[in-house]
């Protein structure tokens, strides 16, 4: 198996749906999950590149492992639950600090999952339609009120760029990097992962081009001639 060319890491509080998102994308299904212990990864081939996507545990007791998983990451998916405002706050308080080990030009996506529950709630309560959110792949999000508004996620994205001292003009716009998803229905799940792959692949290609060649030219390595004195050993 070839070494992965790039790494994407899912971070976020327990129960927000990290494992479910990854399984929805990789296995095209929504199975029952158990709370993740440690971490696990899938390998995805995208164009000619191998990308590893790491699922991490949101449980406090595994928190220390987070920065280890983030080492060398090209992108981090910060995941929250649109029905639990605390899970968005946790991203800033608990998870952002783990990304210090990621690449300097690491990309950040902010993902509000379980948007299907917000829909169900709105339908049952007969609530009014909200205004268009302007988020990536927005459709469901424009119709239902949620506990966490898309603007809150976009504000966090901008805050992260500032915290990381990344130039907003050189990074993808908040509207492109903030998503609302449902691992249950599959809503926006492909869009999330494939937007990231498309952004990460040129970065990996550039890194490859800059790396010194690993190939040794055997023909140019001449065997030194033995002298008479060396023959006695
Ligand atoms: N309705 C709904 N439920 C979801 C969705 N995504 C995940 N769930 C449910 O939420 C629960 C937690 O999902 P996981 O994917 O295990 O959450 P996690 O973030 O991996 O949690 P940890 O591994 O503990 O960090 C499970 O019961 C899932 O079935 C979603 O989009 N919609
Ligand atoms: Mg999990």
Short mmCIF file of C-alpha atoms and ligand atoms in Angstrom, two decimals:
data_model
loop_
_atom_site.label_atom_id
_atom_site.label_comp_id
_atom_site.label_asym_id
_atom_site.label_seq_id
_atom_site.Cartn_x
_atom_site.Cartn_y
_atom_site.Cartn_z
CA UNK A 1 0.00 0.00 0.00
CA UNK A 2 1.29 3.46 -0.91
CA UNK A 3 1.82 6.01 1.85
CA UNK A 4 -1.03 8.58 1.94
CA UNK A 5 -0.18 11.80 0.12
CA UNK A 6 -2.35 14.00 2.31
CA UNK A 7 -4.39 13.93 5.47
CA UNK A 8 -7.79 15.30 6.48
CA UNK A 9 -8.93 15.10 10.12
CA UNK A 10 -12.43 15.23 11.60
CA UNK A 11 -12.63 16.93 14.99
CA UNK A 12 -15.57 17.82 17.22
CA UNK A 13 -17.51 16.99 20.34
CA UNK A 14 -18.82 13.50 21.01
CA UNK A 15 -22.09 12.59 19.35
CA UNK A 16 -22.03 15.33 16.68
CA UNK A 17 -21.80 12.68 13.95
CA UNK A 18 -18.16 12.55 12.80
CA UNK A 19 -18.12 8.78 12.35
CA UNK A 20 -21.52 8.84 10.69
CA UNK A 21 -20.41 11.49 8.17
CA UNK A 22 -17.35 9.49 7.25
CA UNK A 23 -19.29 6.26 6.92
CA UNK A 24 -21.97 7.97 4.86
CA UNK A 25 -19.32 9.22 2.46
CA UNK A 26 -17.11 6.15 2.28
CA UNK A 27 -19.66 3.35 2.62
CA UNK A 28 -22.77 5.18 1.34
CA UNK A 29 -24.83 4.18 4.37
CA UNK A 30 -25.93 5.36 7.81
CA UNK A 31 -25.24 2.48 10.19
CA UNK A 32 -25.56 2.47 13.96
CA UNK A 33 -22.35 3.79 15.46
CA UNK A 34 -20.60 3.37 18.77
CA UNK A 35 -18.70 6.23 20.35
CA UNK A 36 -15.21 6.26 18.83
CA UNK A 37 -12.26 5.12 20.90
CA UNK A 38 -8.94 6.71 19.89
CA UNK A 39 -9.13 7.19 16.12
CA UNK A 40 -9.42 5.40 12.80
CA UNK A 41 -8.91 6.30 9.18
CA UNK A 42 -10.17 5.60 5.70
CA UNK A 43 -8.11 5.93 2.54
CA UNK A 44 -9.67 7.70 -0.39
CA UNK A 45 -8.13 7.87 -3.84
CA UNK A 46 -8.84 11.23 -5.45
CA UNK A 47 -7.34 11.71 -8.92
CA UNK A 48 -3.83 10.26 -8.59
CA UNK A 49 -3.57 10.99 -4.88
CA UNK A 50 -4.21 8.92 -1.76
CA UNK A 51 -5.88 10.91 0.97
CA UNK A 52 -6.32 9.59 4.49
CA UNK A 53 -9.39 10.81 6.34
CA UNK A 54 -9.09 10.47 10.10
CA UNK A 55 -12.04 10.03 12.43
CA UNK A 56 -11.25 11.03 16.02
CA UNK A 57 -12.96 10.53 19.36
CA UNK A 58 -14.89 13.50 20.72
CA UNK A 59 -14.93 12.13 24.26
CA UNK A 60 -12.99 14.23 26.74
CA UNK A 61 -10.89 11.27 27.89
CA UNK A 62 -9.30 10.97 24.41
CA UNK A 63 -8.71 14.68 24.03
CA UNK A 64 -4.94 14.38 24.35
CA UNK A 65 -4.77 12.28 21.19
CA UNK A 66 -6.30 14.99 19.01
CA UNK A 67 -3.12 16.93 18.32
CA UNK A 68 -1.33 13.71 17.43
CA UNK A 69 -3.94 12.93 14.79
CA UNK A 70 -3.71 16.50 13.44
CA UNK A 71 0.03 16.29 12.82
CA UNK A 72 0.71 17.23 9.20
CA UNK A 73 -2.97 17.61 8.34
CA UNK A 74 -3.77 19.43 5.10
CA UNK A 75 -7.35 20.10 6.21
CA UNK A 76 -9.39 19.85 9.40
CA UNK A 77 -13.16 19.39 9.49
CA UNK A 78 -14.51 21.01 12.65
CA UNK A 79 -17.88 19.39 13.25
CA UNK A 80 -20.79 20.54 15.42
CA UNK A 81 -24.45 19.61 15.82
CA UNK A 82 -26.84 22.30 14.52
CA UNK A 83 -29.20 21.45 17.38
CA UNK A 84 -26.59 21.88 20.14
CA UNK A 85 -25.04 25.36 20.38
CA UNK A 86 -22.55 24.11 22.97
CA UNK A 87 -20.99 21.85 20.34
CA UNK A 88 -20.08 24.91 18.26
CA UNK A 89 -18.57 26.66 21.28
CA UNK A 90 -16.54 23.55 22.05
CA UNK A 91 -14.86 23.80 18.65
CA UNK A 92 -13.25 27.06 19.66
CA UNK A 93 -12.66 26.21 23.31
CA UNK A 94 -11.47 22.63 23.08
CA UNK A 95 -10.65 21.58 19.53
CA UNK A 96 -9.02 24.50 17.75
CA UNK A 97 -5.96 24.25 20.02
CA UNK A 98 -5.39 20.70 18.79
CA UNK A 99 -4.69 21.92 15.27
CA UNK A 100 -1.34 23.54 16.12
CA UNK A 101 0.37 20.43 14.75
CA UNK A 102 -1.38 20.66 11.38
CA UNK A 103 0.34 22.10 8.29
CA UNK A 104 0.88 25.87 8.30
CA UNK A 105 -1.41 26.23 5.30
CA UNK A 106 -4.01 23.83 6.73
CA UNK A 107 -7.57 24.45 5.50
CA UNK A 108 -10.54 24.55 7.85
CA UNK A 109 -14.09 23.49 7.15
CA UNK A 110 -16.86 24.02 9.69
CA UNK A 111 -19.67 21.52 9.51
CA UNK A 112 -23.06 21.68 11.19
CA UNK A 113 -24.44 18.15 11.11
CA UNK A 114 -27.88 16.63 11.86
CA UNK A 115 -29.69 19.25 9.84
CA UNK A 116 -32.42 16.65 9.19
CA UNK A 117 -33.49 16.89 12.83
CA UNK A 118 -33.97 20.62 12.56
CA UNK A 119 -36.22 20.00 9.59
CA UNK A 120 -38.34 17.45 11.43
CA UNK A 121 -38.74 19.78 14.37
CA UNK A 122 -39.77 22.66 12.11
CA UNK A 123 -42.34 20.53 10.32
CA UNK A 124 -43.85 19.24 13.56
CA UNK A 125 -44.02 22.74 15.04
CA UNK A 126 -45.22 24.35 11.79
CA UNK A 127 -42.59 27.07 12.05
CA UNK A 128 -42.11 29.75 9.44
CA UNK A 129 -39.48 29.68 6.72
CA UNK A 130 -36.25 31.51 7.47
CA UNK A 131 -34.08 33.60 5.20
CA UNK A 132 -31.51 32.18 2.78
CA UNK A 133 -28.28 31.48 4.61
CA UNK A 134 -25.76 31.72 1.78
CA UNK A 135 -23.79 28.70 3.07
CA UNK A 136 -22.15 26.11 0.85
CA UNK A 137 -24.77 23.81 -0.67
CA UNK A 138 -27.47 25.67 1.20
CA UNK A 139 -30.97 24.40 0.56
CA UNK A 140 -32.43 22.81 3.67
CA UNK A 141 -30.74 25.43 5.83
CA UNK A 142 -32.67 28.25 4.16
CA UNK A 143 -36.04 26.80 5.15
CA UNK A 144 -35.84 25.92 8.82
CA UNK A 145 -34.86 27.63 12.04
CA UNK A 146 -32.07 25.91 13.92
CA UNK A 147 -30.38 26.20 17.29
CA UNK A 148 -27.16 27.28 15.62
CA UNK A 149 -27.38 29.73 12.77
CA UNK A 150 -25.10 29.46 9.71
CA UNK A 151 -23.82 32.97 10.44
CA UNK A 152 -22.40 31.71 13.76
CA UNK A 153 -20.34 29.08 11.94
CA UNK A 154 -19.12 31.62 9.39
CA UNK A 155 -18.13 34.00 12.19
CA UNK A 156 -16.12 31.20 13.78
CA UNK A 157 -14.42 30.47 10.45
CA UNK A 158 -13.29 34.09 10.16
CA UNK A 159 -12.12 34.06 13.76
CA UNK A 160 -10.04 30.94 13.08
CA UNK A 161 -8.31 32.59 10.11
CA UNK A 162 -7.41 35.53 12.33
CA UNK A 163 -6.22 33.26 15.14
CA UNK A 164 -4.05 31.34 12.68
CA UNK A 165 -2.85 34.61 11.16
CA UNK A 166 -4.03 33.49 7.73
CA UNK A 167 -4.87 36.15 5.16
CA UNK A 168 -8.63 36.04 4.52
CA UNK A 169 -8.06 37.10 0.91
CA UNK A 170 -5.84 34.10 0.24
CA UNK A 171 -8.06 31.51 1.92
CA UNK A 172 -11.34 30.05 0.62
CA UNK A 173 -14.34 32.21 1.59
CA UNK A 174 -16.43 31.33 4.66
CA UNK A 175 -19.47 30.62 2.45
CA UNK A 176 -17.49 27.91 0.70
CA UNK A 177 -16.01 26.34 3.84
CA UNK A 178 -19.05 26.25 6.14
CA UNK A 179 -21.46 23.41 5.49
CA UNK A 180 -24.66 22.05 6.90
CA UNK A 181 -24.97 18.31 6.51
CA UNK A 182 -26.99 15.28 7.38
CA UNK A 183 -25.15 12.01 7.67
CA UNK A 184 -28.58 10.41 7.95
CA UNK A 185 -29.94 11.60 4.59
CA UNK A 186 -26.57 12.23 2.91
CA UNK A 187 -27.39 15.91 2.45
CA UNK A 188 -24.23 17.86 1.44
CA UNK A 189 -21.93 15.03 2.53
CA UNK A 190 -20.33 14.47 -0.89
CA UNK A 191 -20.07 18.23 -1.38
CA UNK A 192 -18.19 18.57 1.91
CA UNK A 193 -15.57 15.91 1.28
CA UNK A 194 -15.12 16.56 -2.41
CA UNK A 195 -14.76 20.33 -1.98
CA UNK A 196 -11.94 19.58 0.44
CA UNK A 197 -10.29 17.03 -1.85
CA UNK A 198 -10.31 19.53 -4.71
CA UNK A 199 -8.71 22.16 -2.50
CA UNK A 200 -6.17 19.86 -0.90
CA UNK A 201 -4.94 18.10 -4.06
CA UNK A 202 -3.21 21.15 -5.64
CA UNK A 203 -1.49 21.75 -2.29
CA UNK A 204 -0.22 18.18 -2.20
CA UNK A 205 0.90 18.38 -5.82
CA UNK A 206 2.86 21.54 -5.06
CA UNK A 207 4.50 19.93 -2.03
CA UNK A 208 5.48 16.96 -4.17
CA UNK A 209 7.02 19.22 -6.80
CA UNK A 210 9.07 21.02 -4.14
CA UNK A 211 10.33 17.87 -2.43
CA UNK A 212 13.79 16.66 -3.48
CA UNK A 213 13.58 13.61 -5.68
CA UNK A 214 13.71 10.28 -3.81
CA UNK A 215 14.97 8.44 -6.90
CA UNK A 216 18.65 7.54 -6.89
CA UNK A 217 20.37 7.49 -10.28
CA UNK A 218 22.39 4.25 -10.00
CA UNK A 219 24.22 4.85 -13.29
CA UNK A 220 25.78 8.02 -11.93
CA UNK A 221 27.11 6.26 -8.80
CA UNK A 222 30.43 4.80 -10.08
CA UNK A 223 32.08 2.07 -8.02
CA UNK A 224 35.46 3.39 -6.88
CA UNK A 225 38.43 1.44 -8.30
CA UNK A 226 40.29 -0.62 -5.74
CA UNK A 227 43.92 0.24 -5.26
CA UNK A 228 46.58 -2.39 -4.71
CA UNK A 229 47.02 -1.49 -0.98
CA UNK A 230 43.30 -1.99 -0.29
CA UNK A 231 43.45 -5.52 -1.67
CA UNK A 232 45.41 -6.78 1.33
CA UNK A 233 42.51 -6.39 3.81
N1 LIG B 1 -30.66 12.39 12.88
C1 LIG B 1 -29.35 12.31 12.72
N2 LIG B 1 -28.61 11.58 13.57
C2 LIG B 1 -27.27 11.52 13.35
C3 LIG B 1 -26.64 12.18 12.26
N3 LIG B 1 -25.32 11.93 12.33
C4 LIG B 1 -25.13 11.14 13.39
N4 LIG B 1 -26.30 10.86 14.00
C5 LIG B 1 -26.51 10.05 15.20
O1 LIG B 1 -25.82 10.66 16.28
C6 LIG B 1 -25.21 9.68 17.13
C7 LIG B 1 -23.71 9.92 17.23
O2 LIG B 1 -23.13 9.75 15.94
P1 LIG B 1 -21.56 9.42 15.77
O3 LIG B 1 -21.28 9.47 14.32
O4 LIG B 1 -21.22 8.17 16.48
O5 LIG B 1 -20.93 10.67 16.54
P2 LIG B 1 -19.38 10.98 16.76
O6 LIG B 1 -19.19 12.44 16.53
O7 LIG B 1 -18.55 10.07 15.92
O8 LIG B 1 -19.18 10.69 18.30
P3 LIG B 1 -17.80 10.25 19.08
O9 LIG B 1 -17.22 9.10 18.33
O10 LIG B 1 -18.23 9.87 20.46
O11 LIG B 1 -16.91 11.44 19.08
C8 LIG B 1 -25.56 8.33 16.52
O12 LIG B 1 -26.72 7.84 17.18
C9 LIG B 1 -25.90 8.66 15.07
O13 LIG B 1 -26.81 7.74 14.49
C10 LIG B 1 -27.46 12.95 11.38
O14 LIG B 1 -27.02 13.58 10.43
N5 LIG B 1 -28.80 12.99 11.67
MG1 LIG B 2 -17.21 8.65 16.37
#
